[in-house]
XYZ file of N, CA and C in Angstrom:
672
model
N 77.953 -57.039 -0.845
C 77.604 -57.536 0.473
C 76.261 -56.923 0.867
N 75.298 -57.848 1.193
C 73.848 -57.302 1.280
C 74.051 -56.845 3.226
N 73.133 -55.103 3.341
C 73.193 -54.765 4.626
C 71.469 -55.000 4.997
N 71.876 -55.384 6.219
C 70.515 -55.534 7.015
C 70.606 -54.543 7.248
N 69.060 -54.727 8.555
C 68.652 -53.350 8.926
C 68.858 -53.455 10.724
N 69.991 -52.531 11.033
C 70.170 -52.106 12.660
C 68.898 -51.906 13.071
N 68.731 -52.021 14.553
C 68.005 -51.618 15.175
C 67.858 -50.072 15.273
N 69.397 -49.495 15.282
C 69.212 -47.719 15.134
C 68.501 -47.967 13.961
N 68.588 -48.444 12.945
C 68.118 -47.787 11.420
C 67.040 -47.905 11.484
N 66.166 -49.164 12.207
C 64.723 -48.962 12.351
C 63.726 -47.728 12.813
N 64.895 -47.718 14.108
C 64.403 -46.833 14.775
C 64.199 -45.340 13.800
N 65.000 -45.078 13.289
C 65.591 -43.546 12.823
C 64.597 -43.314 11.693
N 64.012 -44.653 10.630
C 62.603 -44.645 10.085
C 61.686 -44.300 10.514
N 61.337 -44.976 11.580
C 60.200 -44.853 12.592
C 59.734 -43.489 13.104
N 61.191 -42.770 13.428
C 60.962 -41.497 13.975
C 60.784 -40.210 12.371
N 61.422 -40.801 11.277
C 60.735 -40.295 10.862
C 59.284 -40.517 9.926
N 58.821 -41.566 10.076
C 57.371 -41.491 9.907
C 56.266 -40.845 10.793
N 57.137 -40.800 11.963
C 56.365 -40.322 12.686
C 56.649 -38.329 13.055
N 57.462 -38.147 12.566
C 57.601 -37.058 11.855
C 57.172 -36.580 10.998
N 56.760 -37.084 10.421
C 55.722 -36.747 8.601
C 54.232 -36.422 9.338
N 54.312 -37.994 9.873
C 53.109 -37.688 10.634
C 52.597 -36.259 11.779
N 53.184 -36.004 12.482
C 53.283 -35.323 13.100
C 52.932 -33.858 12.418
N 53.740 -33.299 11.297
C 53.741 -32.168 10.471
C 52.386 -32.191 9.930
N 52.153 -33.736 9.580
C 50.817 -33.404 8.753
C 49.685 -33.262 9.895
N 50.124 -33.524 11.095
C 48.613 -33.516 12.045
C 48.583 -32.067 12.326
N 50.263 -31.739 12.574
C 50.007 -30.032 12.959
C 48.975 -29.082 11.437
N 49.480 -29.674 10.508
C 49.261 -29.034 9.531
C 47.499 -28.529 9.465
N 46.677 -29.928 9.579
C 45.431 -30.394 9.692
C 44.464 -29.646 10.961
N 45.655 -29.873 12.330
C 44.897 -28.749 13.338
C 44.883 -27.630 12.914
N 46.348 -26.344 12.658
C 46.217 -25.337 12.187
C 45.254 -24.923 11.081
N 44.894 -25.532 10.464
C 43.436 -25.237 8.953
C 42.310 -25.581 10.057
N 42.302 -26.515 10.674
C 40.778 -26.830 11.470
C 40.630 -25.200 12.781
N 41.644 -24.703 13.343
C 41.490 -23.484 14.131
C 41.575 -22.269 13.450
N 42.286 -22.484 12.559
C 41.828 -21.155 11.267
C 40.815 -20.791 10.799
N 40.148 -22.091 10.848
C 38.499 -22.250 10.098
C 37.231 -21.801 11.355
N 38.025 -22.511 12.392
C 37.015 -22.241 13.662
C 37.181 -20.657 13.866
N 38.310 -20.140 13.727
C 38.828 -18.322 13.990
C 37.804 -18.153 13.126
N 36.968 -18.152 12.272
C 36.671 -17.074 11.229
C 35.534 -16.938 12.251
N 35.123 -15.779 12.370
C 33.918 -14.542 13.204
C 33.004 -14.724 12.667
N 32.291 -15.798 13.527
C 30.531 -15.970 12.890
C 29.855 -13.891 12.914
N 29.119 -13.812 11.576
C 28.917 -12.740 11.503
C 27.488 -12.672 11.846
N 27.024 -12.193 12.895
C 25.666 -12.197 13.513
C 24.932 -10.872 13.361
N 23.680 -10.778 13.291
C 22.735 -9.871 13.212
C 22.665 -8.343 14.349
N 23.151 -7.529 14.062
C 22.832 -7.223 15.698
C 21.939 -6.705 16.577
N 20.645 -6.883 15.949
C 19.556 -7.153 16.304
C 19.122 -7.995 16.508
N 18.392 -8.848 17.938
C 17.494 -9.521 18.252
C 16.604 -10.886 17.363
N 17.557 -11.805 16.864
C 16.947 -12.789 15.910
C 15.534 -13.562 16.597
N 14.410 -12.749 16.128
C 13.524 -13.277 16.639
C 12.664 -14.314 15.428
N 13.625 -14.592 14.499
C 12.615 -15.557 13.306
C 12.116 -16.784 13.737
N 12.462 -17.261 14.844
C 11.592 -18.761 15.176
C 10.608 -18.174 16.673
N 10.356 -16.889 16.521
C 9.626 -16.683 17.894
C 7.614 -16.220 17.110
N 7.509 -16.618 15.868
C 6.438 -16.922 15.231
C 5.468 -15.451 15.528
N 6.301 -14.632 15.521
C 5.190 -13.149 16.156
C 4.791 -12.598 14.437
N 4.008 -12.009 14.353
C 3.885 -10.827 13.521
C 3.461 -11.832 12.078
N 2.570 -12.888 12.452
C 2.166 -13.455 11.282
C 0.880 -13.297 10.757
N -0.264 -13.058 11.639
C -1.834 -12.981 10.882
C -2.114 -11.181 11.887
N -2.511 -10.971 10.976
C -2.854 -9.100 11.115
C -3.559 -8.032 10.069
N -4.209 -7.707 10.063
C -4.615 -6.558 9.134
C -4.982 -5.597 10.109
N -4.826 -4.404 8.635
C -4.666 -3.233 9.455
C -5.279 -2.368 8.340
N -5.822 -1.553 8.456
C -6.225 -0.850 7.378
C -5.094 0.773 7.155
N -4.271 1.516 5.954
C -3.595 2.211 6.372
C -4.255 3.153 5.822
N -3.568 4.914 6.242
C -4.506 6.078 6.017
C -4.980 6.185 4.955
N -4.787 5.275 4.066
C -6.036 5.573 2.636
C -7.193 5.133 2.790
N -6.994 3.746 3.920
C -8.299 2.963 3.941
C -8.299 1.414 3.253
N -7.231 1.389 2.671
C -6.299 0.213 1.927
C -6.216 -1.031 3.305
N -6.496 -2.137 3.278
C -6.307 -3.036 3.827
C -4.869 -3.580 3.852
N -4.429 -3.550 4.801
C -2.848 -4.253 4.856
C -2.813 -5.551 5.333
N -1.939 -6.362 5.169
C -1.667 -7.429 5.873
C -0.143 -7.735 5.358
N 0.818 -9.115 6.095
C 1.883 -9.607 5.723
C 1.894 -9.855 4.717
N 1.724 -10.289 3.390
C 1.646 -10.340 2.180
C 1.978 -9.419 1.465
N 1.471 -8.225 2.281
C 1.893 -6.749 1.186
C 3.635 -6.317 1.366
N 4.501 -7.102 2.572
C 5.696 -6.547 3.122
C 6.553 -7.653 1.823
N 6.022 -7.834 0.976
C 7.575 -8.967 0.090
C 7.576 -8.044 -0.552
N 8.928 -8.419 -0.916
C 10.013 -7.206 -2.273
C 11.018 -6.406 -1.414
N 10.536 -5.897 -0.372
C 11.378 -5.099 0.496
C 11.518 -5.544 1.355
N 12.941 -4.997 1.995
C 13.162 -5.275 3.556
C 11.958 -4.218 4.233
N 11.295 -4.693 5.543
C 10.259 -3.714 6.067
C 10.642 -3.301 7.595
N 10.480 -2.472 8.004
C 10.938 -1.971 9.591
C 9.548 -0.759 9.850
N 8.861 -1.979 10.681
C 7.573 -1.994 11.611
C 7.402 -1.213 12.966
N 7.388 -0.354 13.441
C 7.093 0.033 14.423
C 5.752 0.677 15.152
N 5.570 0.393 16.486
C 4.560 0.568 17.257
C 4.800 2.753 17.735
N 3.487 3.219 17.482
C 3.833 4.359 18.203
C 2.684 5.360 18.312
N 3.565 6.537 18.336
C 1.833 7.407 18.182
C 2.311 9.078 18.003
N 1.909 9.998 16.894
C 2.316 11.350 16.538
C 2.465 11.853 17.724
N 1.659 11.928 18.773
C 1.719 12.975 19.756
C 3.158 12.393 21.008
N 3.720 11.772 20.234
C 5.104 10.849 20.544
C 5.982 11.806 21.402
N 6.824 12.283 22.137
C 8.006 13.414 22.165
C 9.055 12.566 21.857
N 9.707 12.028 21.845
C 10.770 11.730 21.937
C 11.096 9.568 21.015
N 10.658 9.027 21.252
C 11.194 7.279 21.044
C 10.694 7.804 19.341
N 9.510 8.136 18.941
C 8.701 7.900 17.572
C 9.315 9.332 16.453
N 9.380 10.465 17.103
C 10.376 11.533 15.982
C 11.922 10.656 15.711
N 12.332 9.665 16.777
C 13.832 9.896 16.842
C 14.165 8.483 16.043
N 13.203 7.616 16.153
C 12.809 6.653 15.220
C 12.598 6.966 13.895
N 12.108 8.194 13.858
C 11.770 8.110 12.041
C 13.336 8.498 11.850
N 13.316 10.073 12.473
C 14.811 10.250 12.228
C 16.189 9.444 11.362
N 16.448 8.765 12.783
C 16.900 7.185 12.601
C 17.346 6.473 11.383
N 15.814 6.281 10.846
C 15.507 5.431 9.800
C 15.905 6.253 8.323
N 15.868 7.682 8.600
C 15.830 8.284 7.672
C 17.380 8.397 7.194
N 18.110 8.215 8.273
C 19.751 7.736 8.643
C 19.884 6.469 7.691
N 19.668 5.553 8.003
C 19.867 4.599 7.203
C 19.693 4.901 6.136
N 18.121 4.983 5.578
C 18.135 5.505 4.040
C 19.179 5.989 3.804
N 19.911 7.156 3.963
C 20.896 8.070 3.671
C 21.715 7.076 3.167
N 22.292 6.551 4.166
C 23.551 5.508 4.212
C 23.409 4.514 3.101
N 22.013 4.147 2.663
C 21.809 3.213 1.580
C 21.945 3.821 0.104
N 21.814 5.041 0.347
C 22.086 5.542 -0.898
C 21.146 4.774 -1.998
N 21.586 4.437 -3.411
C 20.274 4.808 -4.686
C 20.050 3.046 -3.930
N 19.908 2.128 -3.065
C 18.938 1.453 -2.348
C 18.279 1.755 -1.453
N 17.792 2.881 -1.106
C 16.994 3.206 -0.583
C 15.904 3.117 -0.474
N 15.019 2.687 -1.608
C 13.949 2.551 -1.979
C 13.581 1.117 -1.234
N 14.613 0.243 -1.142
C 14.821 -1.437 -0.792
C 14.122 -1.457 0.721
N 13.903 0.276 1.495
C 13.447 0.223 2.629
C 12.308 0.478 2.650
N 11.332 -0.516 3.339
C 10.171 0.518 3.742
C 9.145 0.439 4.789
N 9.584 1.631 5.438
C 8.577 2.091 7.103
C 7.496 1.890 7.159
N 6.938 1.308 8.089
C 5.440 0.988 8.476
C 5.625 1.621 10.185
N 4.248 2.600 10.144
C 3.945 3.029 11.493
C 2.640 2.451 11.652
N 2.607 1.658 13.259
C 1.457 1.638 13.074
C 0.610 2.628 14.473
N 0.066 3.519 14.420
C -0.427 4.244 15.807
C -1.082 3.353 16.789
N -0.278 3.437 18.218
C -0.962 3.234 19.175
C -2.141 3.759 19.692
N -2.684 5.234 19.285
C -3.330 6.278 19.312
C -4.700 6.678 18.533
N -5.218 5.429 17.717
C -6.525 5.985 16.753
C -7.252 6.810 17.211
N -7.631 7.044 18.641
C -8.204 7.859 18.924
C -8.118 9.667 18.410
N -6.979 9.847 18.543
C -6.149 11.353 18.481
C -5.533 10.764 16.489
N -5.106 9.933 16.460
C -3.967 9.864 15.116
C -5.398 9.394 13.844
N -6.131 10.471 13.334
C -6.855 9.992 12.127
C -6.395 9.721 11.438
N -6.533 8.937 10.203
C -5.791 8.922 9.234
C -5.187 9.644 8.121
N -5.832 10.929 8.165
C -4.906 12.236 7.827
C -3.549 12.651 8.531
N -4.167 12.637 10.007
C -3.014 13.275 10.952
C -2.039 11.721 10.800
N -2.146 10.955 11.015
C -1.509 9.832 10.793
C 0.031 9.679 9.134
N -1.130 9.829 8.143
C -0.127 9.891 7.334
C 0.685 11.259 7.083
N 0.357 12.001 7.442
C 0.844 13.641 7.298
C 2.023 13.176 8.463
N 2.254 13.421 10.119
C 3.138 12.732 10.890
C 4.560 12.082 9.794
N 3.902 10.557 8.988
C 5.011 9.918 8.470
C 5.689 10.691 7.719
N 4.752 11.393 6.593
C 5.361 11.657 5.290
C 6.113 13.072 5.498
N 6.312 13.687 6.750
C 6.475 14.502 6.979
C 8.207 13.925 7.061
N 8.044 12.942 7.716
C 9.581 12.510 7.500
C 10.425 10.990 6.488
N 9.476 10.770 5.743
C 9.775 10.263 4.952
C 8.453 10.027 3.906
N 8.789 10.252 2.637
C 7.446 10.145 1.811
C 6.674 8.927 1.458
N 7.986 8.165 1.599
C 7.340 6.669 1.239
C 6.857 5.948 2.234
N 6.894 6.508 3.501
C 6.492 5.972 4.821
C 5.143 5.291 4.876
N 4.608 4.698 5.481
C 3.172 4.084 5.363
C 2.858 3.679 7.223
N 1.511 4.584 7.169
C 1.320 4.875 8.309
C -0.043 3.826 8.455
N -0.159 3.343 9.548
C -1.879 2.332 9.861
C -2.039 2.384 10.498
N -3.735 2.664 10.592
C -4.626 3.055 11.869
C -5.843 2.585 11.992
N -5.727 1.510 12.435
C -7.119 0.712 12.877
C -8.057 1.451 14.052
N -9.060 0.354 14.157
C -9.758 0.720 15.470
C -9.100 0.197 16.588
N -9.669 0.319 17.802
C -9.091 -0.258 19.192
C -9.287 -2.273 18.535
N -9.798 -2.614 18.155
C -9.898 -3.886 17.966
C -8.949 -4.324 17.439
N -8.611 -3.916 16.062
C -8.107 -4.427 15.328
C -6.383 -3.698 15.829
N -6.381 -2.673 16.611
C -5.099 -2.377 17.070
C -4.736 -3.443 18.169
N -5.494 -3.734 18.808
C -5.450 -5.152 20.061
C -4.656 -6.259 19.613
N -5.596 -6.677 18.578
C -5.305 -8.255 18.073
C -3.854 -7.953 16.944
N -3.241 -6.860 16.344
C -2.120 -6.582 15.797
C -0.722 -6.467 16.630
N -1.075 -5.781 17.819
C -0.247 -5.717 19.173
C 0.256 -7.397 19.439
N -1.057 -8.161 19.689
C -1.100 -8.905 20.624
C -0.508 -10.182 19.228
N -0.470 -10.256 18.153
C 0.055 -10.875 17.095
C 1.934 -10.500 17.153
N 2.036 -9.579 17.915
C 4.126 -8.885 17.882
C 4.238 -9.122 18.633
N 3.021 -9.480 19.927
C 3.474 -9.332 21.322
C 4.294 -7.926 21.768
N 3.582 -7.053 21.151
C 4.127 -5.524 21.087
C 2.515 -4.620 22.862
N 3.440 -4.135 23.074
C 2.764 -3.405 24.397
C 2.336 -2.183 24.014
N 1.316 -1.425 24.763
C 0.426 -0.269 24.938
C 0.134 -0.089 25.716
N -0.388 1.410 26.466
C -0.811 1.331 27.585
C -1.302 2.895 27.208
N -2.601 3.448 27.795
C -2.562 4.825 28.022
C -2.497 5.234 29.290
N -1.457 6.282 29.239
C -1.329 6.996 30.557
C -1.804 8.317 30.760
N -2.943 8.550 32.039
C -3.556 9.577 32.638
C -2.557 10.348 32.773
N -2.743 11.815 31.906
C -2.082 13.067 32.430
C -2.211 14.046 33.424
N -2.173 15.041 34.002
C -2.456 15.760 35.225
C -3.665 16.720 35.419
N -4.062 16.941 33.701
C -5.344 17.448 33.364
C -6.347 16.654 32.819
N -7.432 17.025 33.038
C -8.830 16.162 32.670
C -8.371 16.206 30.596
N -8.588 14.666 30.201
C -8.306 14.637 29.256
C -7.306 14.582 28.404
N -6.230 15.120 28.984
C -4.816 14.669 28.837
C -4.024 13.037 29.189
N -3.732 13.265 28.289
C -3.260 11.938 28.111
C -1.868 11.485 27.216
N -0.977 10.374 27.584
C -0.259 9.880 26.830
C 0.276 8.469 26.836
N 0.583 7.853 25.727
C 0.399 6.311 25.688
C 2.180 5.736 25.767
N 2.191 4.587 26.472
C 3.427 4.301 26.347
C 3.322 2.579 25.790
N 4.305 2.339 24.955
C 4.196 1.404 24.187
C 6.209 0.732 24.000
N 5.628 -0.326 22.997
C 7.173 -0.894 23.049
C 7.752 -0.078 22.225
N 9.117 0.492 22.144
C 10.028 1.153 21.907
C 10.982 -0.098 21.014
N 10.647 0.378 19.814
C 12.064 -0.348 19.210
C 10.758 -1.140 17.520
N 11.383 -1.551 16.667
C 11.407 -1.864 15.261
C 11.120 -3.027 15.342
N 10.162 -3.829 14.401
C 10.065 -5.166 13.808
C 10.538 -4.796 12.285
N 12.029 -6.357 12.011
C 12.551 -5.897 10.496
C 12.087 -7.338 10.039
N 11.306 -6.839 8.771
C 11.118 -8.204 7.746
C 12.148 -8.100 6.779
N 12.005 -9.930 6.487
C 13.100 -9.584 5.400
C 12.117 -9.358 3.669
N 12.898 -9.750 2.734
C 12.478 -8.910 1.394
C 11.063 -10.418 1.088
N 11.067 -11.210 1.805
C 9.896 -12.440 1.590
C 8.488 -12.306 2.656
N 9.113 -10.907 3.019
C 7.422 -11.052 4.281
C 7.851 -11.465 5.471
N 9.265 -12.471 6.073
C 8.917 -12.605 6.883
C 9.736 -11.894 8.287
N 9.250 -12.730 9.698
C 9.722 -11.271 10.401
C 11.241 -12.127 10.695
N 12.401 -11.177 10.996
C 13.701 -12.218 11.168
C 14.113 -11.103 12.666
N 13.711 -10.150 12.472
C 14.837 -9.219 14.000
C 14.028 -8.322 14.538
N 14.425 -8.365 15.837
C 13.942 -6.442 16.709
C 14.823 -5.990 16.866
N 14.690 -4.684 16.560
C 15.621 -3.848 16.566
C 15.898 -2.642 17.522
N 16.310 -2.848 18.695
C 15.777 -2.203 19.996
C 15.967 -0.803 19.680
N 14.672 -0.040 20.483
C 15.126 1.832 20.427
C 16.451 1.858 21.088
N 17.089 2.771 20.551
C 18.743 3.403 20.254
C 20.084 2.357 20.050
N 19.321 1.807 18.958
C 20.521 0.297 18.754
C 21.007 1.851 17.904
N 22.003 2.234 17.738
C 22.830 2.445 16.677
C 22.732 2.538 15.026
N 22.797 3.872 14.707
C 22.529 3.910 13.220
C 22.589 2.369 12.355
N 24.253 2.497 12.598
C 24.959 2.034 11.382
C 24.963 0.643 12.089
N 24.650 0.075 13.156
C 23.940 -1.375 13.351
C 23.045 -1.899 12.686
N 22.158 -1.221 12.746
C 20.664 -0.843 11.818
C 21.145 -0.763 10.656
N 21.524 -0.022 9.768
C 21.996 -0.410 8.484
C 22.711 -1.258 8.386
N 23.784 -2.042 8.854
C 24.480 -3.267 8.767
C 23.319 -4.001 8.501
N 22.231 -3.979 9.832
C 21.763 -5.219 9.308
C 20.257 -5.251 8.369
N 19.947 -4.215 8.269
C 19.192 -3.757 6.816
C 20.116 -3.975 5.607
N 20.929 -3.782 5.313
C 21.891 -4.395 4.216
C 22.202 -5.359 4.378
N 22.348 -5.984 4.945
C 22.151 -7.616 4.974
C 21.298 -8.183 4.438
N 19.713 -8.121 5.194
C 18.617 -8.493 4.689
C 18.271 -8.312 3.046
N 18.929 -7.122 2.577
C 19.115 -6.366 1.724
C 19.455 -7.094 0.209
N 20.747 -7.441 0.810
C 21.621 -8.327 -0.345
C 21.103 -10.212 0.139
N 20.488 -10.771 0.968
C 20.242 -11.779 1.250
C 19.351 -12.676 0.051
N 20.167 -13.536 -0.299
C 19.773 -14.160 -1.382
C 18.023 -15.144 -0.781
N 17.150 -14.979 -1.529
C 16.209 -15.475 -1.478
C 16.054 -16.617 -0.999
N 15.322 -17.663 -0.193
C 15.392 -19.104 0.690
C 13.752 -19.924 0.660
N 14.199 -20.965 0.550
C 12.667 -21.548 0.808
C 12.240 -20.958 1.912
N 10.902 -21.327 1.727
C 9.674 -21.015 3.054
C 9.937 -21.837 4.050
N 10.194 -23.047 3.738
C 10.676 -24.306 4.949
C 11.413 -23.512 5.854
N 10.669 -23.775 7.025
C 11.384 -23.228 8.240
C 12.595 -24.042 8.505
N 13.603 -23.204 9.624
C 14.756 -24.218 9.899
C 14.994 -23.831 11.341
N 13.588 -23.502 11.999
C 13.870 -23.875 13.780
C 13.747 -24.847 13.805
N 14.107 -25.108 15.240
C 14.057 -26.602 15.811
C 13.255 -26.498 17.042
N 12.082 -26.801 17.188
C 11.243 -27.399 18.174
C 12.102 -27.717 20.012
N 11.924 -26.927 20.723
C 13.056 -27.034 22.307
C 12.324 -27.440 22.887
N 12.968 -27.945 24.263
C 12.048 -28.330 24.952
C 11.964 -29.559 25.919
C-alpha cells in the first residue's frame, strides 16, 4: 500500500531542513567572529609611513662622510634629534636603546642609532662622536651646519629651539623628544615617543626586524 505524505510529515521535513540550515549558519557565524576576535597586532609606535617626512636630507657625520636615506637599508634605523650637552631626554635615549640592543641579543647588530645634534655650534664632530660611542660603539653621530641642520629638521618636521640661560652665553636647546624608526629598506614607518617603554620599543624593532621585504609601491591612500 503506497503512503502519501501528511501534512505533519511535510512539515517535520521542513523543520528539519531548516535545522541543518540553521546549524550550518550558526556554524559559519561562529568561524566569521572567531576570525574577527583575532587581535589586529599593531605597532606601538606612531605609524607615520604615509606622513612622507624624513625623505631628502644630507648630513655630513663626524668623519665628514656624507649621509643621506640611502645609507639607512640593511638595518632597522632609530633617528633621533638632540644635543651632548642634553641632561636628561638624549643620555636616557641612548640608554634606552642600549636596552633594546640587550634584549636583541646576537641581533643586535640589525640596530642602528643615528644622532643627529641640534647643537653644531658646541657638538664638533669629535665631541659629537665621542658623546655616541661613549654609549654605544656603533652609534653614528651627524653634524651639519645651521643650514643643513634647518632643512634636515624641517624634512622630519622635527623642532629646535635655543634657549637663553641666566648667564651671558649660556645656553640650552630644546627640541623634539622621541625617535624616527626606519625599516631595514630606508624607509621611515614609526615615532617612537620619549619614554614609550623599553620592551615596546623592542617589540616593535623586532618586528621591523623579522619583516619580510615589500615593494617600493606605496599603499597609502590619498584623504581628503
Amino acid at each position: 500500500m503506497s503512503r502519501t505524505n501528511t501534512p505533519a510529515t511535510g512539515l517535520t521535513a521542513l523543520a528539519r531542513k531548516l535545522h541543518l540550515s540553521t546549524i550550518a549558519i550558526s556554524a559559519a557565524t561562529l568561524l566569521l567572529v572567531a576570525c574577527a576576535a583575532k587581535p589586529k597586532v599593531d605597532f606601538y609606535g606612531k605609524d607615520i609611513a604615509c606622513e612622507a617626512l624624513g625623505q631628502q636630507w644630507t648630513m655630513p657625520d663626524s668623519t665628514g662622510v656624507s649621509r643621506s636615506p640611502a645609507d639607512l637599508n640593511g638595518k632597522v634605523t632609530y633617528l633621533f634629534f638632540g644635543f651632548t650637552s642634553c641632561p636628561d631626554v638624549c643620555p636616557t635615549t641612548m640608554v634606552e636603546l642600549n636596552r633594546v640592543k640587550h634584549l636583541m641579543g646576537s641581533d643586535a647588530d640589525k640596530l642602528q642609532v643615528i644622532f643627529v645634534t641640534v647643537d653644531p655650534a658646541r657638538d664638533t664632530p669629535a665631541v659629537a662622536e665621542t658623546y655616541v660611542k661613549a654609549f654605544d660603539p656603533t652609534a653614528t653621530a651627524l653634524v651639519g651646519n645651521d643650514q643643513q641642520l634647518a632643512a634636515m629638521a624641517a624634512s622630519f618636521k622635527a623642532f629646535y629651539d635655543r634657549e637663553e640661560g641666566k648667564h651671558p652665553g649660556a645656553y640650552s636647546m630644546s627640541h623634539t623628544a622621541g625617535g624616527y624608526v626606519f625599516d631595514r629598506e630606508g624607509r621611515l614607518r614609526l615615532f617612537a615617543p620619549y619614554g614609550m617603554p623599553v620592551e615596546q620599543l623592542f617589540s616593535d624593532v623586532q618586528r621591523l626586524t623579522l619583516e619580510p621585504t615589500r615593494p617600493h609601491a606605496t599603499t597609502c591612500q590619498a584623504t581628503g
